[in-house]
mmCIF file of C-alpha atoms and ligand atoms in Angstrom:
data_model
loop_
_atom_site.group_PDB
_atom_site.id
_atom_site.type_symbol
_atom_site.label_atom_id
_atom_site.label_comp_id
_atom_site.label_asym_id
_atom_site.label_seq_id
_atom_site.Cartn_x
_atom_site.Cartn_y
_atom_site.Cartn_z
ATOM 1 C CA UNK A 1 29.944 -29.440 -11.411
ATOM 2 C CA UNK A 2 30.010 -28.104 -14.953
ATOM 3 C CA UNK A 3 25.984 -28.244 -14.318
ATOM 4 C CA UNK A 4 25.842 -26.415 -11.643
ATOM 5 C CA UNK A 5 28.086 -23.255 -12.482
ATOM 6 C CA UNK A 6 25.694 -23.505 -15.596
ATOM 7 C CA UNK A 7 22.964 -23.607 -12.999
ATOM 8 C CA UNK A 8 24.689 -20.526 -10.902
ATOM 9 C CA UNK A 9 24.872 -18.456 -13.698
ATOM 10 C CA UNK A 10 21.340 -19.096 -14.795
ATOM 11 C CA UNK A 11 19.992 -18.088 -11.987
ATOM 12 C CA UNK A 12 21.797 -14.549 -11.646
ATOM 13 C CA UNK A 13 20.978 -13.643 -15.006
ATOM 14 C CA UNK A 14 17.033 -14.123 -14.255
ATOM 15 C CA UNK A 15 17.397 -12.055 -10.962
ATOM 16 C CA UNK A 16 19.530 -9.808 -13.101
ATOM 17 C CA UNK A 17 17.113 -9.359 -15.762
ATOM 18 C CA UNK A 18 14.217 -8.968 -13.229
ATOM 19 C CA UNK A 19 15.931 -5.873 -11.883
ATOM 20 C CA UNK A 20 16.365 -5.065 -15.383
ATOM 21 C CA UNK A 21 13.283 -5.028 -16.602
ATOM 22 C CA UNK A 22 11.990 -3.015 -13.068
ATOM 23 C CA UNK A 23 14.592 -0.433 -14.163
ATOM 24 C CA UNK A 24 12.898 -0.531 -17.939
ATOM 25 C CA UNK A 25 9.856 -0.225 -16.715
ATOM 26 C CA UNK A 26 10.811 3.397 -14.482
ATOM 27 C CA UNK A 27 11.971 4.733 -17.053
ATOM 28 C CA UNK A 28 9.007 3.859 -19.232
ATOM 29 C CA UNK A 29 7.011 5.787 -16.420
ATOM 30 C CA UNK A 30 9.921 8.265 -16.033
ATOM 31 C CA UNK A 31 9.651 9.510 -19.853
ATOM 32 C CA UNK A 32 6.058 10.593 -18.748
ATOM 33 C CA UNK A 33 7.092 13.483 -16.267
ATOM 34 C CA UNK A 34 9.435 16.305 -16.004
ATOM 35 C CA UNK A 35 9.743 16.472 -12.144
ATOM 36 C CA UNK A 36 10.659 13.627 -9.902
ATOM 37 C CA UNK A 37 7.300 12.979 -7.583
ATOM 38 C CA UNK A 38 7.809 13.892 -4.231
ATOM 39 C CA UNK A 39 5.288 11.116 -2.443
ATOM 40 C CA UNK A 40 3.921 7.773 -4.059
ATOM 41 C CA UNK A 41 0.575 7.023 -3.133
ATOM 42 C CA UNK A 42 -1.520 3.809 -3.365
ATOM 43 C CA UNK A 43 -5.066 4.526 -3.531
ATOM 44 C CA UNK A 44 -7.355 1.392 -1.342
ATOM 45 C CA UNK A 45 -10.704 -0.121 -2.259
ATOM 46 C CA UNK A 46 -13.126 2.868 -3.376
ATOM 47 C CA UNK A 47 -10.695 5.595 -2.300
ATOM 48 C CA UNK A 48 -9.340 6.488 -5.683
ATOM 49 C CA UNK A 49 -12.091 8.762 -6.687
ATOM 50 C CA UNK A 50 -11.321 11.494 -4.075
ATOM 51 C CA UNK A 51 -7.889 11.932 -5.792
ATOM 52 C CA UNK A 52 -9.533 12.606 -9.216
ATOM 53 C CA UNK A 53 -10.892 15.648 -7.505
ATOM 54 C CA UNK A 54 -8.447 17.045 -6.149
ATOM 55 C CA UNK A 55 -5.483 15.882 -8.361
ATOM 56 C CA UNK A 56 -3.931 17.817 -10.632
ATOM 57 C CA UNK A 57 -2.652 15.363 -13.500
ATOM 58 C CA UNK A 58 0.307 16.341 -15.658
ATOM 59 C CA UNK A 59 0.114 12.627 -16.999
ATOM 60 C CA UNK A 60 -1.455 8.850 -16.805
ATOM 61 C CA UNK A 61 -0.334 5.703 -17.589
ATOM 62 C CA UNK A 62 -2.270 2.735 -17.710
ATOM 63 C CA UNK A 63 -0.880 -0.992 -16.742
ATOM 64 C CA UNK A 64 -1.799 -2.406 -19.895
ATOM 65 C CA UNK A 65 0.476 0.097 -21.822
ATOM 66 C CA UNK A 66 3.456 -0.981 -19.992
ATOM 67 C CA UNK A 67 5.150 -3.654 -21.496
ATOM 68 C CA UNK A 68 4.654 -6.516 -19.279
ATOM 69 C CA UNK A 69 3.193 -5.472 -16.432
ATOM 70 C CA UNK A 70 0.695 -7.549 -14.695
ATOM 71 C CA UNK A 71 -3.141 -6.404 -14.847
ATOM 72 C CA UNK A 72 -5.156 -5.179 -11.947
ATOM 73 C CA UNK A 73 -8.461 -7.167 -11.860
ATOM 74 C CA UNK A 74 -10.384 -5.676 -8.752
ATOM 75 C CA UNK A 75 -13.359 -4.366 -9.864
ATOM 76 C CA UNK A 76 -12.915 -1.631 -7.902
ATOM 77 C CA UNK A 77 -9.553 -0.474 -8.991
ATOM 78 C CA UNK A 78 -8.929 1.329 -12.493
ATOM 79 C CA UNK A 79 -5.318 -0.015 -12.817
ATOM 80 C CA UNK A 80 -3.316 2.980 -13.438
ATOM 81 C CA UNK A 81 -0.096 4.944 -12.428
ATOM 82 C CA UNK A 82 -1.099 9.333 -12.391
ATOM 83 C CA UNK A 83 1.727 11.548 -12.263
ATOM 84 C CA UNK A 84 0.295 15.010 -10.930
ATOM 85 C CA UNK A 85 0.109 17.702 -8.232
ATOM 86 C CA UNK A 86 -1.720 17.876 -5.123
ATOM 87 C CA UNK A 87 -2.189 20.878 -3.453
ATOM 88 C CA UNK A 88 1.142 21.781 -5.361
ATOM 89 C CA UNK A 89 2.900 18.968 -4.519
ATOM 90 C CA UNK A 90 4.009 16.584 -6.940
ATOM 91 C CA UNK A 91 2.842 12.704 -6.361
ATOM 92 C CA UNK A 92 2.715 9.575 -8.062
ATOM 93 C CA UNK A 93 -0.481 8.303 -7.363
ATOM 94 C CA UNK A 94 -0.873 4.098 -7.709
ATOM 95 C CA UNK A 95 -4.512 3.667 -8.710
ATOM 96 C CA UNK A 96 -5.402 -0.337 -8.370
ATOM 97 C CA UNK A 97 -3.266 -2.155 -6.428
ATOM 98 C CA UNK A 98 -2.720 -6.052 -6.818
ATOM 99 C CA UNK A 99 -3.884 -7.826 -3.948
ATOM 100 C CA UNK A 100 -2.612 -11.904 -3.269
ATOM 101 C CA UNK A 101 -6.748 -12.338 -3.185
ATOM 102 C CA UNK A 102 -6.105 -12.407 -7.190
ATOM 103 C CA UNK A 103 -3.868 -14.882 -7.700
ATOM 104 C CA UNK A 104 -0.493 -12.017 -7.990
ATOM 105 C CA UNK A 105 2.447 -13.193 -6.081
ATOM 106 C CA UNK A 106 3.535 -11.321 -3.326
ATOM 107 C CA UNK A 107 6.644 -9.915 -5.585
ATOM 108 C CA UNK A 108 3.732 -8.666 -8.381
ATOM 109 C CA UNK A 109 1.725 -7.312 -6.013
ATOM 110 C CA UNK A 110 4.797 -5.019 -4.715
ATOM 111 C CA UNK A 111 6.277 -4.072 -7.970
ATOM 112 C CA UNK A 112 4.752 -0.639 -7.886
ATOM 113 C CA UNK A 113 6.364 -0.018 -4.926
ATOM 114 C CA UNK A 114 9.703 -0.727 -6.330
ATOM 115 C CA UNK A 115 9.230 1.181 -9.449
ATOM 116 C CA UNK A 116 8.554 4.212 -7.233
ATOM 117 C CA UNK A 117 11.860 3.933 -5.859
ATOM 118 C CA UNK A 118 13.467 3.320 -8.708
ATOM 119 C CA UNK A 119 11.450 6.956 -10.193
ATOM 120 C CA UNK A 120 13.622 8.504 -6.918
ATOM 121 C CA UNK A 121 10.798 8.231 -4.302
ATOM 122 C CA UNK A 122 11.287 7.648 -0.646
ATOM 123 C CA UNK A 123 8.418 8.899 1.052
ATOM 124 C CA UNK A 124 5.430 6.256 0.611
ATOM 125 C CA UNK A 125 1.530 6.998 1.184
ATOM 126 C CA UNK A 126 -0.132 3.547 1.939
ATOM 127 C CA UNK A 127 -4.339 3.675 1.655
ATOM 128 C CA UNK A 128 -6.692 0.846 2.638
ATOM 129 C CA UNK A 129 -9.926 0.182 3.624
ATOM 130 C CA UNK A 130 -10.427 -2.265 7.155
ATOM 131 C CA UNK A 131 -12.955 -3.713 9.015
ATOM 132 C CA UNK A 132 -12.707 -2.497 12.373
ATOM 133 C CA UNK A 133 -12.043 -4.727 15.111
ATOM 134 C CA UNK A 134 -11.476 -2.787 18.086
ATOM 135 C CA UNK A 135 -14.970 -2.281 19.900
ATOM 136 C CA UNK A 136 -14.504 1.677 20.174
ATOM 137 C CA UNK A 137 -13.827 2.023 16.116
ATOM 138 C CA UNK A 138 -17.073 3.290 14.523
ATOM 139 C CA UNK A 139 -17.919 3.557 10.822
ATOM 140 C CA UNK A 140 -16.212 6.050 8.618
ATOM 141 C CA UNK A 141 -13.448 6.439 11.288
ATOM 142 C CA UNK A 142 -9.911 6.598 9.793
ATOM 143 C CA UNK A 143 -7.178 5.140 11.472
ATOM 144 C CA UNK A 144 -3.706 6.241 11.152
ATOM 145 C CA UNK A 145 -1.633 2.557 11.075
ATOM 146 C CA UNK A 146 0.787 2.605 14.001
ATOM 147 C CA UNK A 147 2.020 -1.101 13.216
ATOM 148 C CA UNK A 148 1.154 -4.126 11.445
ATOM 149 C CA UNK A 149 1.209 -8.157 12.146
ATOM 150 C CA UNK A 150 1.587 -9.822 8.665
ATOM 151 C CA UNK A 151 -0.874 -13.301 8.778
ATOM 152 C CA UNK A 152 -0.572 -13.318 4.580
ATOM 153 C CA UNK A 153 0.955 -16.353 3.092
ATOM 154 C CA UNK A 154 4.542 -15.456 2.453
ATOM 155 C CA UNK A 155 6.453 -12.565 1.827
ATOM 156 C CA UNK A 156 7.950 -10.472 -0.662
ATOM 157 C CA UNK A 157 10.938 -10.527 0.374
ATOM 158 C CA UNK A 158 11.472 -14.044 0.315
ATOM 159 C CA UNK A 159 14.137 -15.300 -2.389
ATOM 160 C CA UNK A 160 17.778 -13.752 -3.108
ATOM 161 C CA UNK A 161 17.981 -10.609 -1.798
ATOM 162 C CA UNK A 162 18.520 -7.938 -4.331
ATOM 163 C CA UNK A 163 21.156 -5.852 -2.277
ATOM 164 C CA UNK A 164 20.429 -2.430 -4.488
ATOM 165 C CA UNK A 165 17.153 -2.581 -3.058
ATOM 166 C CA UNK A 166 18.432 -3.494 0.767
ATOM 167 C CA UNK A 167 19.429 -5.568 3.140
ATOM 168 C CA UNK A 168 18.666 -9.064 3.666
ATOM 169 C CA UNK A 169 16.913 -8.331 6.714
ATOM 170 C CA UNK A 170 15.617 -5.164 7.021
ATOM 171 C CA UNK A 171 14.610 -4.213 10.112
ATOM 172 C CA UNK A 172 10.522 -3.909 10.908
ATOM 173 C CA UNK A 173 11.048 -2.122 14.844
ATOM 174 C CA UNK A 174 9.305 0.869 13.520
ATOM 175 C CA UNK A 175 7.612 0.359 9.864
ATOM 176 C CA UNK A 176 5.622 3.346 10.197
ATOM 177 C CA UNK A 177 7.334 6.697 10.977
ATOM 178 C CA UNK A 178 6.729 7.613 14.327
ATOM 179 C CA UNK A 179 6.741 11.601 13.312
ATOM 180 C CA UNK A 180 4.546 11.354 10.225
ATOM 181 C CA UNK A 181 1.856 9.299 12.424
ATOM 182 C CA UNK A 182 1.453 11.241 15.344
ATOM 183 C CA UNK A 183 1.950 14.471 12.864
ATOM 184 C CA UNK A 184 -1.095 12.960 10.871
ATOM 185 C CA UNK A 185 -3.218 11.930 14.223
ATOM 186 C CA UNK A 186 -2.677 15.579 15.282
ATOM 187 C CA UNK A 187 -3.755 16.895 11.950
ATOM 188 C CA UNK A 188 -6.726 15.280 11.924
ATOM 189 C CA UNK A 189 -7.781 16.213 15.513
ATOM 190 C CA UNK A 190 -7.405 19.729 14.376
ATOM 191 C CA UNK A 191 -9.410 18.864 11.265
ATOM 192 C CA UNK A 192 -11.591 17.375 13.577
ATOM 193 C CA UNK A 193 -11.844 14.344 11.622
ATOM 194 C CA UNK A 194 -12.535 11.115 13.683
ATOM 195 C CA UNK A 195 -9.316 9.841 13.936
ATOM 196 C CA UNK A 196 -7.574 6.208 15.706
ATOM 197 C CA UNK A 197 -4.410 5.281 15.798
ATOM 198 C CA UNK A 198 -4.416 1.100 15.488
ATOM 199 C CA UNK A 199 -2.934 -2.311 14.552
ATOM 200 C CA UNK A 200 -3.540 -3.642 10.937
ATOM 201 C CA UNK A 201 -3.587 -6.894 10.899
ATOM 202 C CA UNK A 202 -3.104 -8.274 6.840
ATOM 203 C CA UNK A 203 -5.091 -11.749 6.290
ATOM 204 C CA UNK A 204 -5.267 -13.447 1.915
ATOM 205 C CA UNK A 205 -9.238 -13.196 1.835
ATOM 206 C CA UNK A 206 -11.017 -13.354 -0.678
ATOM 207 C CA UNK A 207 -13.278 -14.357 1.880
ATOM 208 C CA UNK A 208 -14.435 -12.171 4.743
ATOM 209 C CA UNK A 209 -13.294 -13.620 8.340
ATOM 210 C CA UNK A 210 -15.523 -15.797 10.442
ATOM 211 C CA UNK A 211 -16.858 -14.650 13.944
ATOM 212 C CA UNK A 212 -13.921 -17.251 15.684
ATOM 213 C CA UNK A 213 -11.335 -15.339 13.442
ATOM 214 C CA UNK A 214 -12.081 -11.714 14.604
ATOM 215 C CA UNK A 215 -12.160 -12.791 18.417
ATOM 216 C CA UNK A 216 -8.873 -14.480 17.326
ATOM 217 C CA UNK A 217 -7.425 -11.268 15.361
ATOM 218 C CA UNK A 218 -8.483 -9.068 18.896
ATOM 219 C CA UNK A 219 -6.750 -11.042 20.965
ATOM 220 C CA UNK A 220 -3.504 -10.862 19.095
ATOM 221 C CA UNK A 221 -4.174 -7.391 19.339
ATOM 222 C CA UNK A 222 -4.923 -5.977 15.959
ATOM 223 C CA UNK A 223 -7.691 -2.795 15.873
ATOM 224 C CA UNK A 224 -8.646 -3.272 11.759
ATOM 225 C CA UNK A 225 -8.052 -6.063 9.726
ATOM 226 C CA UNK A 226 -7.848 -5.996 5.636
ATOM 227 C CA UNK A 227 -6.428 -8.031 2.492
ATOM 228 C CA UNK A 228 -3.470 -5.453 1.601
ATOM 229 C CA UNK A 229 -0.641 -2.594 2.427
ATOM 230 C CA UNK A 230 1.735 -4.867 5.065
ATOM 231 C CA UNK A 231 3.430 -6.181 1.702
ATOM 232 C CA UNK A 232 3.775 -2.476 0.240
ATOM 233 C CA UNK A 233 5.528 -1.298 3.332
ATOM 234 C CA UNK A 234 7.735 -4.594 3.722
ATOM 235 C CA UNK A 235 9.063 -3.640 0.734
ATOM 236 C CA UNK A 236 9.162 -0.045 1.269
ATOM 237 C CA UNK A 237 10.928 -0.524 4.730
ATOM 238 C CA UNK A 238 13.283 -2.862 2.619
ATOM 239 C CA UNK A 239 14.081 0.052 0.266
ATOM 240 C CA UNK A 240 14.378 2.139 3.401
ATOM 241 C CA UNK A 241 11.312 4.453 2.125
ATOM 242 C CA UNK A 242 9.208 6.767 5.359
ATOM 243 C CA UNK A 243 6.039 5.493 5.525
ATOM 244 C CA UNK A 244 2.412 6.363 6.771
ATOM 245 C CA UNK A 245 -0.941 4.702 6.429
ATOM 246 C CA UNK A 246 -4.293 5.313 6.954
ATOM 247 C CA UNK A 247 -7.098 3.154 6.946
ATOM 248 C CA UNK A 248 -10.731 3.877 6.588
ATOM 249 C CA UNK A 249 -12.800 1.776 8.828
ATOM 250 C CA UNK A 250 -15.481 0.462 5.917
ATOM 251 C CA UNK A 251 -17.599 -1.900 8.461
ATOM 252 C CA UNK A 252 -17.247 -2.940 12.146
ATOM 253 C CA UNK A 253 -16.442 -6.791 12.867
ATOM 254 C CA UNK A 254 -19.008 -7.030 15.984
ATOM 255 C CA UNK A 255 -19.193 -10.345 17.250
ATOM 256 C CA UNK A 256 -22.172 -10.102 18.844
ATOM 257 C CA UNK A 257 -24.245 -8.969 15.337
ATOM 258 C CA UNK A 258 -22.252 -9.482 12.733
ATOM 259 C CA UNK A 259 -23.927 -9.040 9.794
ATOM 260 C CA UNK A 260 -23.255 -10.119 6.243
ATOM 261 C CA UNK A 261 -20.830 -7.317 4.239
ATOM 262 C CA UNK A 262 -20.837 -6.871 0.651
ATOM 263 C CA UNK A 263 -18.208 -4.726 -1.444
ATOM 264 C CA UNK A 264 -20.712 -2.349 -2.020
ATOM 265 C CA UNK A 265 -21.056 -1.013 1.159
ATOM 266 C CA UNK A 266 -17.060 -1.253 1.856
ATOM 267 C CA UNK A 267 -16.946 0.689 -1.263
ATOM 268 C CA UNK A 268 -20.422 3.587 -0.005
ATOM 269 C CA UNK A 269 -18.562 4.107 3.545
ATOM 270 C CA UNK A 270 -14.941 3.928 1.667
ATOM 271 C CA UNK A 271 -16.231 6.864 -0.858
ATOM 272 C CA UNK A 272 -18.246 8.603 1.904
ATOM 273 C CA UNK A 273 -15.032 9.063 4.407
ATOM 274 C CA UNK A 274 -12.839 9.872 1.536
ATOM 275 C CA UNK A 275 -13.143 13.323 1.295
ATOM 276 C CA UNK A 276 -12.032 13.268 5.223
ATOM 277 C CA UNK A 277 -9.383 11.419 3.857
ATOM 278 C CA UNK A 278 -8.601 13.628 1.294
ATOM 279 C CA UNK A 279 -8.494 16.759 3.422
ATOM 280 C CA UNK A 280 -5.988 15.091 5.841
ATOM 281 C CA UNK A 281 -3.712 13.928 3.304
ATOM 282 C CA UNK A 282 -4.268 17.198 1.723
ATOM 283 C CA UNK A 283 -2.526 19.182 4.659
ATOM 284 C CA UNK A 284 0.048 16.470 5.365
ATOM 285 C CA UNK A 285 1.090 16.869 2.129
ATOM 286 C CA UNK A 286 1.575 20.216 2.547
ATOM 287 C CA UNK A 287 3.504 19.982 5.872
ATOM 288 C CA UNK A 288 5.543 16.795 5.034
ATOM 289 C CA UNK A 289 7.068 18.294 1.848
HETATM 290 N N1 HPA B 1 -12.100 -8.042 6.714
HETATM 291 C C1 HPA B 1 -13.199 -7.544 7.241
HETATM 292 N N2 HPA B 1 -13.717 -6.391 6.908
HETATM 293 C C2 HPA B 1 -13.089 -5.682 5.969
HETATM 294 C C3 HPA B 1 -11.944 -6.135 5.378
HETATM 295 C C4 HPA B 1 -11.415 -7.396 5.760
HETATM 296 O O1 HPA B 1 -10.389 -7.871 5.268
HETATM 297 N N3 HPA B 1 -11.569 -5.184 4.487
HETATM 298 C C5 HPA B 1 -12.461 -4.193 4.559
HETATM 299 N N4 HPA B 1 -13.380 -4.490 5.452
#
């Protein structure tokens, strides 16, 4: 008995320090800016370098220089928080997210997330590159994430709920706001960007899917398919934070002629349609703030 109140009380103080040490790390980031960002944004594969363009930065922080915090490894991803202003609008811009593909567990790989939230932001920006499943996608496209199905291994969420973040089981009937994704679909069209609306589905990787797994991810009725974002806006929805997401449709998954895909040419077509992707975001920005 004696062992496990010793147990009990264990336990809490890990969770206890966890949320701790999230808290320490805010307001390690916090001490950087004056004004409380309006939007977090996580930056995808290759789509980071469209922000340094635009971006005004009051400040950046790299992972390494917070105490702690675990590494981003993708060589495409600088690994860096920037505090700055687009288009007047202050953001918090995630650049390198962790991805399960590296070995982070799913709680890692959402910590930014939190730590926005905890920095006082509820309005969440989610990035990604995808191959494109649905036969009418074409390269370059973007498409503006109406709803997800989560094939990853686990979830974030799993473990004792940490009520100051949410409930125990938040509700996923609409993870993407309904407004803010036919607002940006709209936008776009105006823009005349090329512009879906789609399913993401969210599979581990590392590896790319086989022919039998893209006929399988169709039929359960995804239109893209990529390694990230559905554990950002689990956690997100958890913390009861709006949400859109775009994805930019890096290579088409035709079953007919598929042909082999490297990260170099997710990363070309990923840099080429971000400046599309920049101008959309751009004006949503603008009209969402
Ligand atoms: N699968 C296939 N194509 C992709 C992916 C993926 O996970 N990400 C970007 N292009």
């Amino acid at each position: 008995m004696l062992y496990l109140i010793f147990y009990a009380f264990v336990l809490a103080s890990v969770i206890d320090i966890e949320y701790n040490r999230l808290l320490q790390w805010a307001e390690h980031l916090g001490k950087a800016v004056k004004q409380v960002p309006k939007f977090g944004l996580v930056a995808g594969t290759g789509l980071g370098s469209f922000m340094d363009q635009q971006l005004e930065v009051d400040a950046e922080i790299k992972y390494e220089d917070i105490p702690g915090f675990p590494l981003a490894t993708a060589e495409s991803h600088s690994g860096r928080f920037v505090f700055g202003r687009w288009r007047g609008v202050p953001v918090l811009v995630m650049k390198g997210r962790f991805h399960c593909y590296e070995g982070y567990n799913l709680e890692q790989v959402t910590l930014p997330v939190r730590l926005m939230k905890l920095l006082g932001i509820d309005k969440l920006i989610v990035t990604n590159a995808a191959g494109g499943l649905n036969p009418n996608f074409q390269l370059g496209d973007l498409m503006i994430i109406t709803d997800h199905i989560d094939l990853l291994p686990g979830n974030p969420l799993i473990g004792r709920n940490e009520t100051r973040f949410g409930p125990r089981f938040p509700d996923m009937s609409q993870p993407y706001n309904i407004l803010w994704y036919n607002l940006a679909f709209e936008t776009a069209q105006q823009l005349k960007i090329p512009v879906r609306k789609g399913v993401y589905v969210a599979v581990s990787g590392p590896n790319l899917e086989t022919r039998a797994e893209y006929r399988f991810l169709r039929i359960i009725g995804a239109d893209a398919v990529g390694m990230s974002t559905v554990p950002e806006v689990i956690v997100a929805r958890h913390m009861n934070m709006k949400v859109l997401a775009v994805s930019v449709i890096t290579d088409i998954c035709d079953l007919d002629s598929l042909e082999v895909l490297t990260l170099e040419q997710v990363i070309a077509t990923a840099d080429k349609a971000g400046s599309k992707l920049a101008m959309l975001l751009g004006s949503l920005l603008t009209e969402l703030n």
